[in-house]
Structure formats: C-alpha cells, structure tokens
Tab-separated table of C-alpha atoms and ligand atoms in Angstrom:
chain	number	residue	atom	x	y	z
M	1	MET	CA	0.097	0.206	0.241
M	2	ALA	CA	1.514	3.384	-0.812
M	3	GLU	CA	2.145	5.937	1.972
M	4	TYR	CA	-0.170	8.391	2.898
M	5	TYR	CA	-1.594	10.391	-0.244
M	6	VAL	CA	-4.494	12.222	-1.095
M	7	GLY	CA	-4.279	15.995	-2.101
M	8	ASN	CA	-3.744	18.984	-0.703
M	9	LYS	CA	-5.298	19.136	2.395
M	10	GLU	CA	-4.503	16.883	5.783
M	11	TYR	CA	-7.386	16.259	7.795
M	12	PHE	CA	-6.010	14.560	10.499
M	13	PRO	CA	-2.822	16.655	11.555
M	14	GLY	CA	-0.539	15.576	13.954
M	15	ILE	CA	-1.622	11.865	13.221
M	16	GLY	CA	1.227	9.905	11.009
M	17	LYS	CA	1.012	6.783	10.079
M	18	ILE	CA	-0.117	4.087	12.628
M	19	ILE	CA	2.675	1.383	13.096
M	20	TYR	CA	3.148	-2.028	15.329
M	21	GLU	CA	4.902	-1.046	18.533
M	22	GLY	CA	4.130	-4.378	20.626
M	23	PRO	CA	2.408	-5.006	23.599
M	24	LYS	CA	4.581	-3.264	25.847
M	25	SER	CA	3.673	0.254	23.888
M	26	ASP	CA	2.072	2.664	25.640
M	27	ASN	CA	1.296	4.797	22.945
M	28	PRO	CA	-2.354	5.320	22.453
M	29	LEU	CA	-1.534	5.514	18.389
M	30	ALA	CA	0.303	2.441	17.832
M	31	PHE	CA	-0.754	-0.992	16.911
M	32	LYS	CA	-0.097	-3.558	20.292
M	33	TYR	CA	-0.865	-6.893	18.669
M	34	TYR	CA	-1.709	-6.280	14.731
M	35	ASP	CA	1.443	-6.546	12.797
M	36	ALA	CA	0.389	-6.489	9.289
M	37	GLU	CA	3.493	-8.679	7.880
M	38	LYS	CA	3.356	-11.111	10.458
M	39	LYS	CA	2.827	-14.451	9.485
M	40	VAL	CA	0.221	-16.587	11.233
M	41	GLY	CA	-0.086	-20.247	10.184
M	42	LYS	CA	0.449	-19.763	6.356
M	43	LYS	CA	-0.670	-16.310	5.834
M	44	LYS	CA	0.480	-13.030	7.092
M	45	MET	CA	-2.158	-11.156	9.395
M	46	LYS	CA	-3.170	-8.583	7.075
M	47	ASP	CA	-4.355	-11.148	4.535
M	48	HIS	CA	-6.305	-13.238	6.957
M	49	LEU	CA	-8.146	-10.397	8.463
M	50	ARG	CA	-8.631	-8.144	5.323
M	51	PHE	CA	-9.862	-4.911	7.337
M	52	ALA	CA	-12.393	-2.928	5.952
M	53	ILE	CA	-13.555	0.534	7.072
M	54	ALA	CA	-17.003	1.234	7.062
M	55	TYR	CA	-17.789	4.963	5.184
M	56	TRP	CA	-21.298	5.405	6.771
M	57	HIS	CA	-20.055	5.372	10.507
M	58	SER	CA	-16.556	6.782	10.220
M	59	PHE	CA	-17.361	9.713	7.679
M	60	CYS	CA	-20.886	10.366	7.537
M	61	ALA	CA	-22.299	9.639	10.999
M	62	ASP	CA	-21.973	12.769	13.157
M	63	GLY	CA	-22.720	11.548	16.693
M	64	SER	CA	-26.608	12.559	16.773
M	65	ASP	CA	-29.055	10.070	18.179
M	66	PRO	CA	-32.885	10.370	18.958
M	67	PHE	CA	-32.256	12.430	21.642
M	68	GLY	CA	-29.351	14.974	20.574
M	69	ALA	CA	-28.077	17.111	17.932
M	70	PRO	CA	-24.781	16.332	16.050
M	71	THR	CA	-21.761	16.254	18.322
M	72	HIS	CA	-18.588	15.094	15.792
M	73	PRO	CA	-16.970	18.321	14.243
M	74	HIS	CA	-15.795	16.636	11.254
M	75	PRO	CA	-13.017	18.611	9.875
M	76	TRP	CA	-13.959	17.898	5.966
M	77	ILE	CA	-17.710	18.863	6.399
M	78	VAL	CA	-17.050	22.539	8.138
M	79	ASP	CA	-15.687	24.375	5.237
M	80	ALA	CA	-17.336	22.820	2.270
M	81	LYS	CA	-19.319	25.278	-0.137
M	82	SER	CA	-21.904	22.743	-1.481
M	83	PRO	CA	-22.995	18.800	-1.050
M	84	LEU	CA	-20.896	17.604	-3.613
M	85	GLU	CA	-17.828	19.783	-2.666
M	86	ALA	CA	-18.264	18.255	0.992
M	87	ALA	CA	-18.439	15.058	-0.687
M	88	GLU	CA	-15.166	15.433	-2.333
M	89	HIS	CA	-13.630	16.483	1.318
M	90	LYS	CA	-15.114	13.468	2.915
M	91	LEU	CA	-13.488	11.258	0.310
M	92	ASN	CA	-10.082	12.679	0.719
M	93	ALA	CA	-10.532	12.641	4.355
M	94	ALA	CA	-11.830	8.884	4.227
M	95	PHE	CA	-8.549	8.020	1.841
M	96	GLU	CA	-6.218	9.944	4.532
M	97	PHE	CA	-7.651	7.746	7.188
M	98	PHE	CA	-7.276	4.508	5.615
M	99	THR	CA	-3.840	4.847	4.416
M	100	LYS	CA	-2.609	6.180	7.792
M	101	LEU	CA	-4.637	3.225	9.265
M	102	GLY	CA	-3.045	0.450	7.165
M	103	ALA	CA	-6.688	-0.746	6.529
M	104	GLU	CA	-6.628	-2.192	3.010
M	105	PHE	CA	-10.253	-2.436	1.877
M	106	TYR	CA	-13.248	0.088	2.505
M	107	CYS	CA	-17.203	-0.317	2.193
M	108	PHE	CA	-19.756	2.171	1.102
M	109	HIS	CA	-23.516	2.923	0.628
M	110	ASP	CA	-24.085	4.829	-2.480
M	111	ARG	CA	-25.571	7.682	-0.245
M	112	ASP	CA	-22.353	7.767	1.773
M	113	LEU	CA	-20.318	8.935	-1.149
M	114	ALA	CA	-22.370	11.080	-2.827
M	115	PRO	CA	-25.364	13.212	-2.007
M	116	GLU	CA	-28.781	12.395	-3.395
M	117	GLY	CA	-29.723	14.644	-6.002
M	118	GLU	CA	-33.255	16.248	-6.873
M	119	SER	CA	-33.934	13.034	-9.530
M	120	PRO	CA	-32.469	9.722	-10.057
M	121	ALA	CA	-30.495	11.086	-12.607
M	122	GLU	CA	-29.037	13.837	-10.626
M	123	SER	CA	-28.196	11.259	-7.865
M	124	GLU	CA	-26.478	8.870	-10.526
M	125	LYS	CA	-24.223	11.793	-11.798
M	126	ASN	CA	-23.116	12.580	-8.476
M	127	LEU	CA	-22.530	8.917	-7.547
M	128	PHE	CA	-20.524	8.430	-10.740
M	129	ALA	CA	-18.998	11.878	-10.309
M	130	LEU	CA	-17.360	10.734	-6.895
M	131	ALA	CA	-16.655	7.443	-7.750
M	132	ALA	CA	-14.681	8.681	-10.584
M	133	LYS	CA	-12.517	10.508	-7.634
M	134	ALA	CA	-12.476	7.531	-5.479
M	135	LYS	CA	-11.066	5.079	-8.611
M	136	LYS	CA	-7.960	7.549	-8.609
M	137	LEU	CA	-7.234	7.270	-5.008
M	138	GLN	CA	-7.456	3.725	-5.048
M	139	LYS	CA	-5.361	3.472	-7.869
M	140	ALA	CA	-2.629	5.721	-5.762
M	141	THR	CA	-3.175	4.493	-2.543
M	142	GLY	CA	-3.475	0.689	-3.622
M	143	ILE	CA	-6.993	0.491	-1.126
M	144	LYS	CA	-9.701	-1.840	-2.478
M	145	LEU	CA	-13.382	-1.796	-2.593
M	146	LEU	CA	-14.523	-4.964	-0.538
M	147	TRP	CA	-18.236	-3.941	-1.361
M	148	GLY	CA	-20.433	-1.663	-2.357
M	149	THR	CA	-24.336	-1.302	-1.304
M	150	ALA	CA	-27.197	1.137	-2.005
M	151	ASN	CA	-28.943	3.043	0.982
M	152	LEU	CA	-32.504	1.860	0.790
M	153	PHE	CA	-33.552	2.826	4.110
M	154	SER	CA	-32.892	6.576	4.876
M	155	HIS	CA	-35.029	8.277	2.198
M	156	PRO	CA	-38.939	8.742	2.906
M	157	ARG	CA	-39.539	7.054	0.042
M	158	PHE	CA	-38.622	3.849	1.695
M	159	MET	CA	-40.699	4.455	4.662
M	160	ASN	CA	-42.724	1.009	3.812
M	161	GLY	CA	-39.683	-0.843	2.641
M	162	ALA	CA	-37.774	-0.940	-0.865
M	163	ALA	CA	-38.483	-4.155	-2.674
M	164	THR	CA	-40.936	-4.867	-0.325
M	165	ASN	CA	-42.778	-1.809	-0.702
M	166	PRO	CA	-46.443	-2.407	-1.329
M	167	GLU	CA	-46.603	0.383	-3.941
M	168	PHE	CA	-44.476	-0.603	-7.254
M	169	SER	CA	-43.246	2.689	-8.088
M	170	VAL	CA	-41.042	2.570	-5.196
M	171	VAL	CA	-39.706	-0.781	-5.934
M	172	ALA	CA	-38.627	0.572	-9.340
M	173	LEU	CA	-37.201	3.474	-7.832
M	174	ALA	CA	-35.228	1.129	-5.423
M	175	ALA	CA	-33.932	-0.793	-8.691
M	176	ALA	CA	-32.660	2.328	-10.054
M	177	GLN	CA	-30.819	3.249	-6.997
M	178	VAL	CA	-29.306	-0.363	-7.140
M	179	LYS	CA	-28.322	-0.685	-10.568
M	180	ALA	CA	-26.412	2.508	-10.270
M	181	ALA	CA	-25.000	1.203	-7.097
M	182	ILE	CA	-23.968	-1.892	-8.672
M	183	ASP	CA	-22.322	-0.219	-11.875
M	184	VAL	CA	-20.204	1.809	-9.362
M	185	THR	CA	-19.271	-1.165	-7.289
M	186	ILE	CA	-17.988	-2.932	-10.884
M	187	GLU	CA	-16.345	0.307	-11.852
M	188	LEU	CA	-14.228	0.376	-8.569
M	189	GLY	CA	-13.205	-3.301	-8.615
M	190	GLY	CA	-15.535	-4.241	-5.684
M	191	GLN	CA	-15.025	-8.056	-4.294
M	192	GLY	CA	-18.645	-7.961	-3.257
M	193	TYR	CA	-22.257	-6.372	-3.323
M	194	THR	CA	-24.045	-6.183	0.039
M	195	PHE	CA	-28.094	-6.334	0.137
M	196	TRP	CA	-28.768	-5.284	3.951
M	197	GLY	CA	-32.438	-5.163	4.022
M	198	GLY	CA	-33.146	-2.356	6.450
M	199	ARG	CA	-36.869	-1.805	5.756
M	200	GLU	CA	-37.389	-5.129	3.863
M	201	GLY	CA	-39.798	-6.445	6.881
M	202	TYR	CA	-42.815	-5.310	8.712
M	203	MET	CA	-43.888	-3.072	11.539
M	204	SER	CA	-47.526	-4.487	11.458
M	205	LEU	CA	-49.066	-7.877	10.107
M	206	LEU	CA	-52.315	-6.239	9.823
M	207	ASN	CA	-51.308	-4.315	6.872
M	208	THR	CA	-48.727	-6.483	5.337
M	209	ASP	CA	-48.856	-9.335	2.905
M	210	LEU	CA	-46.031	-11.450	4.089
M	211	LYS	CA	-46.103	-13.928	1.343
M	212	LYS	CA	-46.042	-11.206	-1.554
M	213	GLU	CA	-43.350	-9.203	-0.016
M	214	LYS	CA	-41.160	-12.180	0.341
M	215	GLU	CA	-42.094	-12.929	-3.271
M	216	HIS	CA	-40.971	-9.518	-4.487
M	217	LEU	CA	-37.977	-9.668	-2.352
M	218	ALA	CA	-36.716	-12.757	-4.054
M	219	LYS	CA	-37.654	-11.164	-7.551
M	220	PHE	CA	-35.823	-8.127	-7.080
M	221	LEU	CA	-32.586	-9.838	-5.952
M	222	GLY	CA	-32.638	-12.136	-8.676
M	223	ALA	CA	-33.133	-9.590	-11.258
M	224	ALA	CA	-30.148	-7.546	-9.591
M	225	ARG	CA	-27.748	-10.769	-9.492
M	226	ASP	CA	-28.931	-11.251	-13.276
M	227	TYR	CA	-28.432	-7.576	-14.075
M	228	ALA	CA	-24.771	-7.456	-12.235
M	229	ARG	CA	-23.376	-10.654	-14.063
M	230	LYS	CA	-24.603	-9.278	-17.425
M	231	GLN	CA	-22.437	-6.595	-16.824
M	232	GLY	CA	-19.322	-8.887	-15.677
M	233	PHE	CA	-19.568	-8.495	-12.180
M	234	LYS	CA	-17.489	-11.598	-10.819
M	235	GLY	CA	-17.508	-10.892	-7.152
M	236	VAL	CA	-20.184	-11.995	-4.464
M	237	PHE	CA	-23.379	-10.938	-3.234
M	238	TYR	CA	-24.278	-10.467	0.307
M	239	ILE	CA	-27.554	-11.117	2.147
M	240	GLU	CA	-26.805	-9.446	5.787
M	241	PRO	CA	-29.095	-10.667	8.217
M	242	LYS	CA	-30.531	-8.619	10.979
M	243	PRO	CA	-33.538	-9.622	13.043
M	244	MET	CA	-35.418	-6.294	13.582
M	245	GLU	CA	-34.673	-2.251	13.743
M	246	PRO	CA	-35.675	-0.370	12.253
M	247	THR	CA	-38.664	-2.849	11.246
M	248	LYS	CA	-40.469	-4.881	14.148
M	249	HIS	CA	-39.334	-7.934	11.988
M	250	GLN	CA	-37.038	-7.982	8.944
M	251	TYR	CA	-37.400	-10.927	6.682
M	252	ASP	CA	-33.575	-11.620	6.731
M	253	TYR	CA	-33.394	-12.320	10.383
M	254	ASP	CA	-30.801	-14.795	11.062
M	255	VAL	CA	-28.537	-16.928	8.926
M	256	GLU	CA	-30.981	-20.087	9.297
M	257	THR	CA	-34.105	-17.826	8.148
M	258	VAL	CA	-31.781	-16.321	5.108
M	259	ALA	CA	-30.633	-19.801	3.833
M	260	GLY	CA	-33.843	-20.993	3.896
M	261	PHE	CA	-34.885	-17.889	1.986
M	262	LEU	CA	-32.069	-18.283	-0.493
M	263	ARG	CA	-32.469	-22.022	-1.224
M	264	TYR	CA	-36.569	-21.751	-1.588
M	265	TYR	CA	-36.090	-19.154	-4.365
M	266	GLY	CA	-32.883	-20.927	-6.025
M	267	LEU	CA	-30.828	-18.056	-5.261
M	268	ASP	CA	-28.044	-19.719	-3.127
M	269	LYS	CA	-25.543	-20.020	-5.974
M	270	ASP	CA	-24.543	-16.334	-6.075
M	271	PHE	CA	-25.460	-15.256	-2.627
M	272	ARG	CA	-23.500	-15.777	0.571
M	273	LEU	CA	-24.156	-14.087	3.845
M	274	ASN	CA	-22.266	-11.124	5.530
M	275	ILE	CA	-22.434	-11.802	9.155
M	276	GLU	CA	-22.383	-8.914	11.895
M	277	ALA	CA	-21.790	-9.617	15.381
M	278	ASN	CA	-23.923	-7.428	17.095
M	279	HIS	CA	-27.236	-8.337	14.595
M	280	ALA	CA	-26.505	-12.145	15.587
M	281	GLU	CA	-26.834	-10.949	19.397
M	282	LEU	CA	-30.072	-9.096	18.514
M	283	ALA	CA	-31.195	-12.394	16.951
M	284	GLY	CA	-30.409	-14.189	20.232
M	285	HIS	CA	-27.382	-15.897	18.647
M	286	ASP	CA	-23.538	-15.833	19.784
M	287	PHE	CA	-21.399	-14.485	16.808
M	288	ALA	CA	-19.782	-17.791	16.451
M	289	HIS	CA	-23.369	-19.479	16.112
M	290	GLU	CA	-23.941	-17.366	13.313
M	291	LEU	CA	-20.667	-18.198	11.403
M	292	GLU	CA	-20.498	-21.668	11.956
M	293	THR	CA	-24.280	-22.003	10.885
M	294	ALA	CA	-23.164	-19.983	7.433
M	295	ALA	CA	-20.038	-22.217	7.299
M	296	ALA	CA	-22.158	-25.457	7.840
M	297	LEU	CA	-24.509	-24.363	5.001
M	298	GLY	CA	-21.868	-23.732	2.760
M	299	LEU	CA	-22.882	-19.701	2.423
M	300	PHE	CA	-20.234	-18.334	4.675
M	301	GLY	CA	-18.721	-14.930	3.173
M	302	SER	CA	-17.873	-11.972	5.048
M	303	VAL	CA	-18.529	-10.256	8.139
M	304	ASP	CA	-19.246	-6.794	10.099
M	305	ALA	CA	-17.046	-6.567	12.495
M	306	ASN	CA	-18.698	-4.758	15.820
M	307	ARG	CA	-20.385	-5.479	19.139
M	308	GLY	CA	-23.760	-4.846	21.099
M	309	GLU	CA	-24.154	-3.847	24.567
M	310	PRO	CA	-25.635	-6.967	25.622
M	311	ARG	CA	-27.730	-5.563	28.665
M	312	ASN	CA	-29.786	-3.087	26.438
M	313	GLY	CA	-30.248	-4.851	23.210
M	314	TRP	CA	-30.115	-2.438	20.496
M	315	ASP	CA	-27.847	-2.287	17.905
M	316	THR	CA	-25.037	-0.048	19.438
M	317	ASP	CA	-22.227	-1.092	16.723
M	318	GLN	CA	-19.372	-0.515	19.118
M	319	PHE	CA	-15.950	-1.439	18.280
M	320	PRO	CA	-15.141	-5.267	19.426
M	321	THR	CA	-13.100	-5.323	22.781
M	322	SER	CA	-13.189	-9.057	23.379
M	323	TYR	CA	-10.391	-11.615	22.917
M	324	TYR	CA	-12.821	-14.380	23.862
M	325	GLU	CA	-15.560	-13.574	21.036
M	326	THR	CA	-12.922	-12.754	18.418
M	327	ALA	CA	-10.808	-15.973	19.199
M	328	LEU	CA	-14.167	-17.948	19.077
M	329	ALA	CA	-15.285	-15.776	15.677
M	330	MET	CA	-11.684	-16.586	14.181
M	331	TYR	CA	-11.784	-20.336	15.090
M	332	ALA	CA	-14.905	-20.636	13.031
M	333	ILE	CA	-13.590	-18.485	9.961
M	334	LEU	CA	-10.047	-20.344	10.153
M	335	LYS	CA	-12.124	-23.822	10.164
M	336	VAL	CA	-14.202	-22.781	6.952
M	337	GLY	CA	-10.687	-21.572	5.149
M	338	GLY	CA	-10.761	-18.448	5.955
M	339	PHE	CA	-11.762	-15.085	3.909
M	340	THR	CA	-11.626	-15.529	0.095
M	341	SER	CA	-13.547	-12.647	-1.190
M	342	GLY	CA	-14.693	-11.548	2.156
M	343	GLY	CA	-13.244	-9.619	4.950
M	344	LEU	CA	-13.592	-7.867	8.575
M	345	ASN	CA	-15.704	-4.799	7.885
M	346	PHE	CA	-15.789	-2.425	10.794
M	347	ASP	CA	-19.708	-1.753	10.814
M	348	ALA	CA	-18.954	0.277	14.108
M	349	LYS	CA	-18.928	3.758	15.261
M	350	ILE	CA	-17.601	5.888	18.163
M	351	ARG	CA	-19.686	6.974	20.703
M	352	ARG	CA	-21.236	10.450	20.631
M	353	ASN	CA	-18.689	11.699	23.300
M	354	SER	CA	-15.962	10.842	21.793
M	355	ILE	CA	-15.187	14.057	20.023
M	356	ASP	CA	-11.269	13.910	19.640
M	357	PRO	CA	-10.337	13.528	15.618
M	358	ALA	CA	-7.656	10.567	17.360
M	359	ASP	CA	-10.878	8.773	18.721
M	360	LEU	CA	-11.498	7.443	15.196
M	361	PHE	CA	-8.225	6.084	15.028
M	362	GLU	CA	-7.741	4.696	18.417
M	363	ALA	CA	-11.520	2.735	18.010
M	364	HIS	CA	-10.219	1.176	15.169
M	365	ILE	CA	-6.710	0.243	16.231
M	366	GLY	CA	-8.084	-1.229	19.124
M	367	GLY	CA	-10.787	-3.386	17.185
M	368	MET	CA	-7.845	-4.323	14.827
M	369	ASP	CA	-5.474	-5.717	17.804
M	370	THR	CA	-8.723	-7.586	18.913
M	371	PHE	CA	-8.889	-9.329	15.876
M	372	ALA	CA	-5.551	-10.217	15.623
M	373	VAL	CA	-5.055	-11.707	19.342
M	374	GLY	CA	-8.745	-13.488	18.229
M	375	LEU	CA	-6.380	-14.776	15.056
M	376	GLU	CA	-3.358	-15.994	17.138
M	377	ILE	CA	-5.486	-17.556	19.587
M	378	ALA	CA	-7.779	-19.125	16.981
M	379	GLN	CA	-4.459	-20.478	14.777
M	380	ARG	CA	-3.089	-21.555	18.127
M	381	ILE	CA	-6.475	-23.832	18.615
M	382	ILE	CA	-6.204	-25.078	15.279
M	383	ASP	CA	-2.389	-26.180	15.579
M	384	ASP	CA	-2.593	-27.656	18.818
M	385	GLY	CA	-5.739	-29.673	17.771
M	386	LYS	CA	-6.831	-30.895	21.133
M	387	LEU	CA	-10.457	-29.332	20.598
M	388	SER	CA	-10.822	-30.654	17.270
M	389	ALA	CA	-9.666	-34.228	18.349
M	390	PHE	CA	-11.975	-34.128	21.009
M	391	VAL	CA	-14.770	-33.469	18.913
M	392	LYS	CA	-13.701	-35.837	16.156
M	393	LYS	CA	-13.271	-38.468	19.035
M	394	ARG	CA	-16.888	-37.444	20.361
M	395	TYR	CA	-18.604	-38.832	16.853
M	396	ALA	CA	-16.357	-41.615	16.488
M	397	SER	CA	-19.169	-44.256	16.366
M	398	PHE	CA	-19.981	-42.904	12.920
M	399	ASN	CA	-16.732	-43.769	11.612
M	400	SER	CA	-17.179	-47.649	11.053
M	401	GLY	CA	-20.098	-50.372	11.312
M	402	ASP	CA	-23.550	-49.461	11.482
M	403	GLY	CA	-22.694	-45.760	12.703
M	404	ALA	CA	-21.021	-45.259	9.103
M	405	LYS	CA	-23.850	-46.873	7.574
M	406	PHE	CA	-26.247	-44.528	8.994
M	407	ASP	CA	-24.141	-41.773	7.969
M	408	LYS	CA	-24.277	-42.961	4.179
M	409	GLY	CA	-28.046	-43.043	4.302
M	410	GLU	CA	-27.643	-46.887	4.063
M	411	LEU	CA	-30.192	-47.442	7.069
M	412	SER	CA	-34.017	-47.807	7.027
M	413	PHE	CA	-35.732	-46.590	10.175
M	414	GLU	CA	-36.587	-50.005	10.882
M	415	ASP	CA	-32.981	-51.098	10.538
M	416	LEU	CA	-32.214	-48.184	12.808
M	417	ALA	CA	-34.618	-49.281	15.518
M	418	LYS	CA	-33.549	-52.886	15.180
M	419	LEU	CA	-30.240	-52.103	15.987
M	420	GLY	CA	-31.279	-49.686	18.832
M	421	SER	CA	-33.402	-52.781	20.633
M	422	LYS	CA	-30.066	-55.194	19.887
M	423	TYR	CA	-27.595	-52.462	21.819
M	424	GLY	CA	-30.297	-52.451	24.360
M	425	LYS	CA	-28.157	-49.674	26.456
M	426	ALA	CA	-26.658	-46.722	25.166
M	427	GLY	CA	-22.775	-45.498	25.273
M	428	ILE	CA	-22.964	-42.364	27.108
M	429	THR	CA	-20.251	-40.357	27.541
M	430	SER	CA	-19.383	-36.963	29.432
M	431	GLY	CA	-19.227	-33.925	27.169
M	432	LYS	CA	-16.413	-32.376	29.106
M	433	GLN	CA	-17.478	-29.069	28.481
M	434	GLU	CA	-15.890	-27.550	31.506
M	435	ARG	CA	-12.582	-29.138	30.682
M	436	LEU	CA	-12.954	-27.662	27.013
M	437	GLU	CA	-13.621	-24.315	28.656
M	438	ASN	CA	-10.797	-24.645	30.710
M	439	ILE	CA	-8.527	-25.438	27.808
M	440	LEU	CA	-9.983	-22.387	25.701
M	441	ASN	CA	-8.736	-20.028	28.960
M	442	GLN	CA	-5.454	-21.483	28.733
M	443	TYR	CA	-5.118	-20.573	25.186
M	444	LEU	CA	-6.278	-17.274	25.562
M	445	LEU	CA	-3.724	-16.360	28.545
M	446	GLY	CA	-1.157	-18.579	26.593
M	447	LEU	CA	-0.297	-15.456	23.995
X	501	XUL	C1	-27.241	-1.685	9.752
X	501	XUL	C2	-26.118	-2.264	8.972
X	501	XUL	C3	-25.890	-1.706	7.711
X	501	XUL	C4	-25.415	-2.692	6.701
X	501	XUL	C5	-25.102	-1.902	5.153
X	501	XUL	O1	-27.555	-2.153	11.055
X	501	XUL	O2	-25.450	-3.183	9.670
X	501	XUL	O3	-24.982	-0.812	7.826
X	501	XUL	O4	-24.031	-3.233	7.360
X	501	XUL	O5	-26.340	-1.384	4.891
X	502	CO	CO1	-23.594	-3.982	8.942
C-alpha cells in the first residue's frame, strides 16, 4: 500500500502512519498486537483479516442520536461550500484515514459517497462523479473496495420498504438506485455487493401481505443478480441478516432464515452471508453460532465486525473489544478456510461523546488489535488440535460399522430401530464442556 497521499489538505494533522509497536507500547496511536506482515499459520495477518473501514460510520455519522444534535465536528464538512464539495472533502479525508491506519479495504453505501440529487438521474450523476475520484484514490493508494451497497432505508420514500414496498413505483425506484450502485461497485473493482434489507420487513402484520413481500424480495434480488452478472460482475453477493430495527421484523432475520429463503428461491449459488456480530446478538445468537451455521450451510462470506451492549439489546455498533469473542469468531472462520472475497468490515461507530479526531483512530486500532489477538488464539487452537481431536473422537461411533452405514444413508428406520433394540443400553460419555472451557482459557492467556 502506498504511503499516505490524497491531495493538498490534511484532515488529521498531527497523526502519522499507525505502526506496530508491540504489547508493551503505551502509545495510544500504535498497534499492540496487529502486525500486518507477521505470518500466522500460512498467511500474513493482513491477508487473514482483510480489514475494511465502513464509510458510513466513520465519515458520515455525526454523533447525533434520537435525543440529541450532532456532536462530531468533522473537519471535512465544516468548510465545504456545497454538498458535492463536502462529499469530495469527505472522500479525501477517508482515504487519508485508510492509508494512515493501514486498512486495505473500505465499504460504502451509494449515499455515503455522494449526496442524493433532485432526481434519480442527478443522484446517479453525483455518484459517478465521486466514484471517478474514488477510483483515482484507489489507484494512488492501493486501497480496495470490499463491497458496495445501496442505502434503501434513509429516504422517506422507503418508509414502507424498498423491494418489499406495497407501492410498485418505489420498488422500481429502488431498482434504479441499486443498478447505479452495482455499476459503481463494478467500476471500482468491488469484490462483493451487499444487500442489507433495513426496511424489508414489517411494522405490523395487519397491513402486510407477508407472502407477497417475500416473493417480491426474491424477484428483486434475482433480477439484480442477473443484471450485475450481465455487466460482468464476478464478485459475491451478500445478504446481511438482522432480525429487527428499524422494522419490527426483518425478513432476513438470521443466518438460518436467510439460508432457507435463498434455497427456496434458488438464489443460493450467487449469494453468501455477511454476518454482523451485533445483529447475531439481536437475533439471540452468539456471533460464532451465526458464523458456524453459515459455514455448515456453505454460505459463509464476509463479516461486519462490531459488538453490542448485551444488556440493552440495541444495535449499538461498538468496536470489538473481547478476545474471547474474536478468538471464537476467528476459530470458526479459520475452520472454514478463512476469507476469500470477504473480510472484516468495521461496521462500528465511535460514541457520541468521543469527539477528538484521534478517537476514530484509537477505536479502529483497538478493533484491529482485538481481531489480531483472536486470530493468533484461533491459530493456536488449530495448531494444537486438542479441541478438534476431542470433537472428532466424540463422533467416532459413526466412523465404522452401523454408524457409518447410517451416515451414508444406508439404514432404513426399521434397521435403525432394530439396532437400537439390539444395543439395549446406550454408550453415554461426558461432554467435558468444563474441561474444554478451561483449555480455551489457557489458549487465551497463552499468547
Ligand atoms: C445496519 C447495518 C448496515 C449494513 C449495510 O444495521 O449493519 O450498515 O451493514 O447496509
Ligand atoms: Co452491517
């Protein structure tokens, strides 16, 4: 990756390139554990983790919440004379941030990059203008687009949904927006395209034809996929599950729900899952559960890395801080062979009262360090093999004899029942959960 370069204005003065200083460093603007070039297993840390920065949280969100006005005085907005000029400042600031931090990827919604115009045509014009500038910056810095997406939830026209809107004209407007977002993603070499169905769900069943809406969603996704493929898009389409918020119920509730939906509508060949830690928690699952479920179904794709606040149940999108959680997540990811076109996108925001420019850096440094530690622990678990050996042994009765026949589908239910009567008593063994938890804690502290 090239050294910091964007243009003539520095938006984060006084902050240089963030480097690895090691665990003993007390420099808040240095990595303690993330050492990009360090080999872990067969790959460098940076190639395992494929960190991406979420444009929306880091450069668009302003600290406002339902109870209060903006608190983040972004230097790139303050001195802009028009929305387009502001967007250009924001883009330059973003690339300055990516290069100083040393993250190789970013992700955006169309409306993060460029402002909405008076008409779809003007919105597209704005988007293509900013994308042309982003392309130059990507070339100059080596930063890549992990995935693009369209914001189909902020504009009032989407209050009843986008692809699932009861009004056909809104569905068509959503398609116009997605078409342009796909075009721009292709133009910028995006490795993926994400659909997060923020308002694809309902607030009340009393006014909703659920069956129709789900069918419309499937038709919309299939048509978008066909369009992108026709344009030469070779990347992966992601669905990002979330159970609710802003809707009462989102159709893409969790991994299992989306997997069923994709298979029912024949979309499972092109679509994979983008799994977000905080969304898993809102659906009542562990982050690792969602990752393992997607892996088991052959649908694992990418990750939105963040965390929730377990006691309040909102999508707080905080930066990851738990080694325990990142170790289990990275263990699930390494077991499935690691990322291919996906990566770890920090869909996370600094708090409303984090108002120093350095806070954005420190937040990401902490998130990257937390995942680097998680990666090293996961690699130790794999190298040591104790946990996988235990799991393998636990299912050993299926390796030969009648167990193996069952696995291959060679036993009828009558055969199975006959064998049950023959065995008479069951071979019960301890699950050894406590021992395994103790071993996991040893790995955690063994770094
Ligand atoms: C919202 C969310 C989105 C998606 C992209 O909860 O996670 O930012 O990641 O639309
Ligand atoms: Co997300």
